[in-house]
Structure formats: C-alpha cells, structure tokens
Short mmCIF file of C-alpha atoms in Angstrom, two decimals:
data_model
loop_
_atom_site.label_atom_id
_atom_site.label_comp_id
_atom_site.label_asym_id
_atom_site.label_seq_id
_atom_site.Cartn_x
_atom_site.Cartn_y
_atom_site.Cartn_z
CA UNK A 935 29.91 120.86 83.40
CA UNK A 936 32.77 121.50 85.52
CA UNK A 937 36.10 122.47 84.23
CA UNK A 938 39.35 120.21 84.79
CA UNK A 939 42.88 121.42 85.12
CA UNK A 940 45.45 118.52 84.35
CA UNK A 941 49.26 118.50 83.80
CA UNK A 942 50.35 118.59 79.93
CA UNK A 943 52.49 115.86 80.40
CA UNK A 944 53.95 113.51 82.17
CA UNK A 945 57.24 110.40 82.51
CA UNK A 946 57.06 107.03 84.44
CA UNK A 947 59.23 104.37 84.57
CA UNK A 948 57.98 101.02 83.58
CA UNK A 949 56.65 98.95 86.16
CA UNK A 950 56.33 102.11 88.60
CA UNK A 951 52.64 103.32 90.12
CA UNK A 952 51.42 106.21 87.63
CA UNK A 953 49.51 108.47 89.44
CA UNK A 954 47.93 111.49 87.62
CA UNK A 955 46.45 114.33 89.23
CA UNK A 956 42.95 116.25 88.23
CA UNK A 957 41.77 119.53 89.23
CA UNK A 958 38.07 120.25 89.59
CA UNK A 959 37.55 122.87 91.83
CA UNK A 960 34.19 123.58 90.61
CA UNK A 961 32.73 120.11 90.80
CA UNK A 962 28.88 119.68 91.77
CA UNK A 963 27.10 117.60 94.00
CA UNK A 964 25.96 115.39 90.93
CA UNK A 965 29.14 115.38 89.18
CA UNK A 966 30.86 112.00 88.07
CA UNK A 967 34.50 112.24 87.72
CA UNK A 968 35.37 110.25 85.10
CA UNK A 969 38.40 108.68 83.14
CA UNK A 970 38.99 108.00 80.13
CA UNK A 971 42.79 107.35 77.81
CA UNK A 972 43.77 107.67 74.13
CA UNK A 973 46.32 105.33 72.65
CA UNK A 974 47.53 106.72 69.69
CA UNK A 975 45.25 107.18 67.11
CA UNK A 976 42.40 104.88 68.44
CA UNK A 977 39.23 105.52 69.78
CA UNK A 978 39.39 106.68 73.89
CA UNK A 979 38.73 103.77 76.47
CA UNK A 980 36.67 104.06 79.65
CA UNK A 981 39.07 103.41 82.56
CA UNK A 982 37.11 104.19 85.77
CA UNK A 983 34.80 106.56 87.33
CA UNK A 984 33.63 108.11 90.98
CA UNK A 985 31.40 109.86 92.32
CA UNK A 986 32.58 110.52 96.43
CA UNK A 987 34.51 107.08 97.21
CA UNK A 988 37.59 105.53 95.88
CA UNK A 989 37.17 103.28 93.53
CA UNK A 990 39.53 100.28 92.01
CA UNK A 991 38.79 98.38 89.51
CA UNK A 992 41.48 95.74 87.09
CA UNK A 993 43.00 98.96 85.66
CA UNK A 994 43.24 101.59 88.20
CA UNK A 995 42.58 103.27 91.16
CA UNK A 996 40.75 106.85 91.26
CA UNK A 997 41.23 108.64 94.73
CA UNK A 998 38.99 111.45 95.09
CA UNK A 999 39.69 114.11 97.91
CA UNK A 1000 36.71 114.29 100.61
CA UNK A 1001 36.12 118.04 99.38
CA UNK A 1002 35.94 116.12 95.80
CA UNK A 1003 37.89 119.33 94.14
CA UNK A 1004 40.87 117.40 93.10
CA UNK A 1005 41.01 113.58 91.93
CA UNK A 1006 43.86 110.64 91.22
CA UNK A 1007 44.43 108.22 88.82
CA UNK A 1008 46.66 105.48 89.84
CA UNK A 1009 48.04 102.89 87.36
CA UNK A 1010 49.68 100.81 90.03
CA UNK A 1011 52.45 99.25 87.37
CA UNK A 1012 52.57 100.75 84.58
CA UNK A 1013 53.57 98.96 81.31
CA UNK A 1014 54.93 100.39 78.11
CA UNK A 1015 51.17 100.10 76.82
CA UNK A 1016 50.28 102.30 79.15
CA UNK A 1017 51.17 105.03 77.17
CA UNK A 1018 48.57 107.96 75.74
CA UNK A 1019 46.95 110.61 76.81
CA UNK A 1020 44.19 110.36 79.89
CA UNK A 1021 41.20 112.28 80.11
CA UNK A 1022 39.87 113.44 83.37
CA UNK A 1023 35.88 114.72 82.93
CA UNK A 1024 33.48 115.44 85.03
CA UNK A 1025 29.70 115.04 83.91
CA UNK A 1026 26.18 115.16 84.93
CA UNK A 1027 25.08 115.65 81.45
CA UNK A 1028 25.68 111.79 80.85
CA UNK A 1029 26.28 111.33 77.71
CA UNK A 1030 27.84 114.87 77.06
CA UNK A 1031 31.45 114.60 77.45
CA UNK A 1032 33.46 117.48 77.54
CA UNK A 1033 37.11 116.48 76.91
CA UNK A 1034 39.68 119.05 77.87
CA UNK A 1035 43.76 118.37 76.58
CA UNK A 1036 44.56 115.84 78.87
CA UNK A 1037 47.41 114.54 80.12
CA UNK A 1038 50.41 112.60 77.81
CA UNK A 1039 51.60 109.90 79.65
CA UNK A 1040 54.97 108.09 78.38
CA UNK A 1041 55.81 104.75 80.29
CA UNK A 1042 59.64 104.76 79.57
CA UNK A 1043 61.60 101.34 80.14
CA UNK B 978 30.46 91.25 70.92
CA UNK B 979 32.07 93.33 68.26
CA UNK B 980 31.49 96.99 70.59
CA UNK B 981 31.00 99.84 68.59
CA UNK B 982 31.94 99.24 64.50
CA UNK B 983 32.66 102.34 62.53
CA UNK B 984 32.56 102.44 58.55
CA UNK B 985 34.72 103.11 56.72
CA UNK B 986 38.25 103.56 58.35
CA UNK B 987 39.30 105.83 55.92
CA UNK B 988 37.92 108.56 53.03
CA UNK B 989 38.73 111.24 51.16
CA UNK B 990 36.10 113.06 49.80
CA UNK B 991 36.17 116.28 47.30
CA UNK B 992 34.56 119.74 48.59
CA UNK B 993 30.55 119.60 47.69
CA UNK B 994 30.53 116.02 48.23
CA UNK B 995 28.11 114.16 50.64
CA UNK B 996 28.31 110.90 52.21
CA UNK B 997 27.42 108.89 55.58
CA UNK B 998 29.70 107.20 58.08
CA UNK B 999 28.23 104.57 59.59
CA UNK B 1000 28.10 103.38 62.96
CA UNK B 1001 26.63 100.55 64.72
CA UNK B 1002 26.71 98.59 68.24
CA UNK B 1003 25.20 94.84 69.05
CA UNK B 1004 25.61 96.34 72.82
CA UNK B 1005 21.39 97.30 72.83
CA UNK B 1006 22.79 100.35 74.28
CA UNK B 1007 20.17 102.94 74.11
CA UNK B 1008 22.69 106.30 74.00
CA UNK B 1009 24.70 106.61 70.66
CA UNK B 1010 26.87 109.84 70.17
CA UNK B 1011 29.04 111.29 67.44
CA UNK B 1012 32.21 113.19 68.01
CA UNK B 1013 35.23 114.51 66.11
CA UNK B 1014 38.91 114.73 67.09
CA UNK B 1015 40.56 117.37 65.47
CA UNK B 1016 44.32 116.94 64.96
CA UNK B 1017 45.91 118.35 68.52
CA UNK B 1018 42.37 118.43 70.48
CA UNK B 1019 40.32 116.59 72.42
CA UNK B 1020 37.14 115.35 71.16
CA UNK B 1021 33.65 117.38 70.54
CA UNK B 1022 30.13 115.91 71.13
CA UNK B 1023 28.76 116.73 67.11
CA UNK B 1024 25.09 115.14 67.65
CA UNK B 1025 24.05 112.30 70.03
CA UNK B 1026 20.65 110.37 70.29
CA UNK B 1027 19.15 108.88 73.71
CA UNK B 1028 17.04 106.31 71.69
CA UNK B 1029 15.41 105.09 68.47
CA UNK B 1030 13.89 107.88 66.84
CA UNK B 1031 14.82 110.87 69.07
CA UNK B 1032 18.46 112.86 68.21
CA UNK B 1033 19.62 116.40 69.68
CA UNK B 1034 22.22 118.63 69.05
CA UNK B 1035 25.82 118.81 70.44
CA UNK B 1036 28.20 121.02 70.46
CA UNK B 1037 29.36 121.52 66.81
CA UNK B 1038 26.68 119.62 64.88
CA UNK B 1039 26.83 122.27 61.94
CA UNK B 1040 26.81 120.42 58.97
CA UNK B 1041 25.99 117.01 59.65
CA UNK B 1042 22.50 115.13 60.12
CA UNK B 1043 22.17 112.26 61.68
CA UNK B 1044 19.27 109.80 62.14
CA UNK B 1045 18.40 106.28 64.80
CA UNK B 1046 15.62 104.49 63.27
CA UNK B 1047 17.07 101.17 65.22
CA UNK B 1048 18.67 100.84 68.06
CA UNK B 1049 21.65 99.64 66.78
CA UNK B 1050 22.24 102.19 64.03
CA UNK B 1051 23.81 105.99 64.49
CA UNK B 1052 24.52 107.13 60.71
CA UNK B 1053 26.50 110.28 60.53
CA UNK B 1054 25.91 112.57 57.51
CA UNK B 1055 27.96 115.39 55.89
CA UNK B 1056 25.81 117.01 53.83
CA UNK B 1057 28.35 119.43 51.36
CA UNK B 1058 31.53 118.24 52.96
CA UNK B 1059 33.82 121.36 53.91
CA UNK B 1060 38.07 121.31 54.30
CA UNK B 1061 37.29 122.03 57.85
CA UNK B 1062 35.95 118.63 58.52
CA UNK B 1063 38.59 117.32 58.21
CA UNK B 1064 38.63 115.21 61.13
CA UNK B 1065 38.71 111.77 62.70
CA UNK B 1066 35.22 110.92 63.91
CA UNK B 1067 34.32 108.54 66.67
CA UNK B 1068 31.05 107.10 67.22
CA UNK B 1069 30.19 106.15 71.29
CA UNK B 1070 27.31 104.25 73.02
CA UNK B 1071 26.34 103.36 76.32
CA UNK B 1072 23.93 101.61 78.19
CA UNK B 1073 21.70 104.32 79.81
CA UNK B 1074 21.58 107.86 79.33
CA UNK B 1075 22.41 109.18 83.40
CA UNK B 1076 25.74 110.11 84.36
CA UNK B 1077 26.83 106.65 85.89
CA UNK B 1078 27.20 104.91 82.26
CA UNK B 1079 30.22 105.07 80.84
CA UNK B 1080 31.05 105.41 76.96
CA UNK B 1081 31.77 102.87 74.81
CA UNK B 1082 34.14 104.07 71.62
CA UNK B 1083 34.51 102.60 68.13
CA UNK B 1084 37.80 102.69 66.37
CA UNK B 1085 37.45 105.98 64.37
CA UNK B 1086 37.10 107.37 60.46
CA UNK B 1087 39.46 109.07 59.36
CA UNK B 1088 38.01 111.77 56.64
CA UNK B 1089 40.04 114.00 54.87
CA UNK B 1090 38.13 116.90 52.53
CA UNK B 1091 40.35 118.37 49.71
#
C-alpha cells in the first residue's frame, strides 16, 4: 500500500470550508483513496472514498488531482463536531487498512 | 440496525489471564477485521476474516486467535494476556472484501493488563 503524508494538525473556524490535504505520491493504478475520522475516543467513521473522480457525498467532498498523487478533503461548513483526527489511506488490499497519524482537526467557534 | 457491537466496553485483566472480546454485526457483511489503537497511534489490522470459516493474519496478530464460525460473529482471543496489550480494540466489517467497500467500526474495548 501506498504511503500518505498529511499535516499534524490543523484550526478552522466554525462554519468555514475545512479542506485537508493528502499526499500520495506513490499511489497505484488500483489504489482507493480513502477517508476515514476519529472523534475522540470512538471507533473511526467512513467519510468518503475515490478512486480518479471527485466525489461528494452528505459529508464531504474529496478532490483528487488528475496525476492522483495528492488528494482533498473538504468539509464545506464545518461544525464544532467536526472535530478529530482524519485519516487519509490508500488501499487495494481492501480490507487491510493501513492508518498513518492523521491529521487533528479543531473546529474553533 | 445496531452496526458493529463490541463486548465488553471495558476490562482489566491480570498478566496470564485469557479472555475473548466479542464482536458481532446484523450487517451480513462478509469481511470482519480486528484492530488495536494504541494510545498516540493509529490503528493496526491484528487478524481479519473474508468469511465464515476462513481467518488470516494481519499485521500484529501475535497473541491473539480468533475464529468466524457465523457470519455474524468475529471473537477476539488473548490467549496469556501481556501489559503490552494494553490497548483499545476495534472490531470492523464490510460488505465485500475488494477495495471499493468501505469499513464499518464498532465502538471499541478498552483493555487494560496489569
């Protein structure tokens, strides 16, 4: 599986678009990129996943670059219960997930 | 649905000891996994099954067994619980086993070994 490179941490004002960035430079063909977040203390939550296209769904946007090295998460308002830590992955190995550090978000009001 | 139910939410169990957390899903998803969260990290894949009667290894399944004689069931066991499980351990299931399924959590067990 490909590695991902994602920022520690990161602020965003209530009610603001989130967006968190995702490198995977050394994606293949067959690789999902996947999200998933960690409130505190509870089990992680699927948010979304791509393969080449954007995809929305009720919770977010992903935006995956056309060379598919680097990805987006966009939480287009993001609420105070938005806050924990998001997991980018990529996978081919389906139910293998390989979760890196991910990134802390903190909604602030 | 009640998703993916974990058993029990919390334990503290001596060094030697054995015992099973249990995990179950009324999903009739065919993957089940296991995975532990140690305090700081993300999680690790311990031992995951693709169906009813067939398990495989992950990538620190040292020291736990686990079993799927139904669909529904993924038992967990420690078999001479160590102070380095200590761990939270989530149980995960999804529908099919490619890499378009997404995962399914339960809530966690909390296990402490003294």
């Amino acid at each position: 599986d490909a590695k991902t490179t994602q920022p520690t941490s990161m602020d965003c004002a209530e009610g603001r678009a989130a967006n968190l960035p995702c490198n995977h430079s050394t994606i293949s063909g067959n690789e999902y990129v996947y999200w998933y977040r960690q409130i505190h203390s509870q089990g992680p939550q699927y948010i979304i996943h791509g393969l080449k296209n954007n995809e929305t769904n009720e919770m977010a946007s992903l935006i995956i670059t056309e060379d598919r090295k680097s990805s987006t998460l966009i939480l287009p308002h993001a609420t105070l219960r938005d806050t924990a830590v998001y997991y980018c992955i990529v996978n081919n190995q389906g139910g293998k997930l390989i979760f890196g550090q991910g990134t802390e978000l903190s909604v602030k009001p | 649905n009640a998703g993916v139910t974990q058993t029990p939410k919390f334990q503290v169990l001596k060094t030697g000891q054995s015992m099973t957390l249990q995990c179950a899903q009324d999903m009739n998803h065919e993957y089940m996994s296991w995975y532990r969260q140690d305090p700081g990290m993300g999680l690790r894949l311990i031992h995951y099954s693709v169906g009813a009667g067939i398990t495989d290894q992950g990538e620190v399944p040292n020291g736990y067994n686990v079993s799927r004689s139904t669909t529904e069931d993924f038992p967990l066991r420690l078999l001479s619980a160590a102070p380095s499980q200590t761990s939270v351990y989530f149980c995960a299931s999804s529908y099919g086993i490619g890499s378009s399924y997404e995962q399914y959590f339960g809530p966690g067990t909390r296990l402490t070994v003294t």
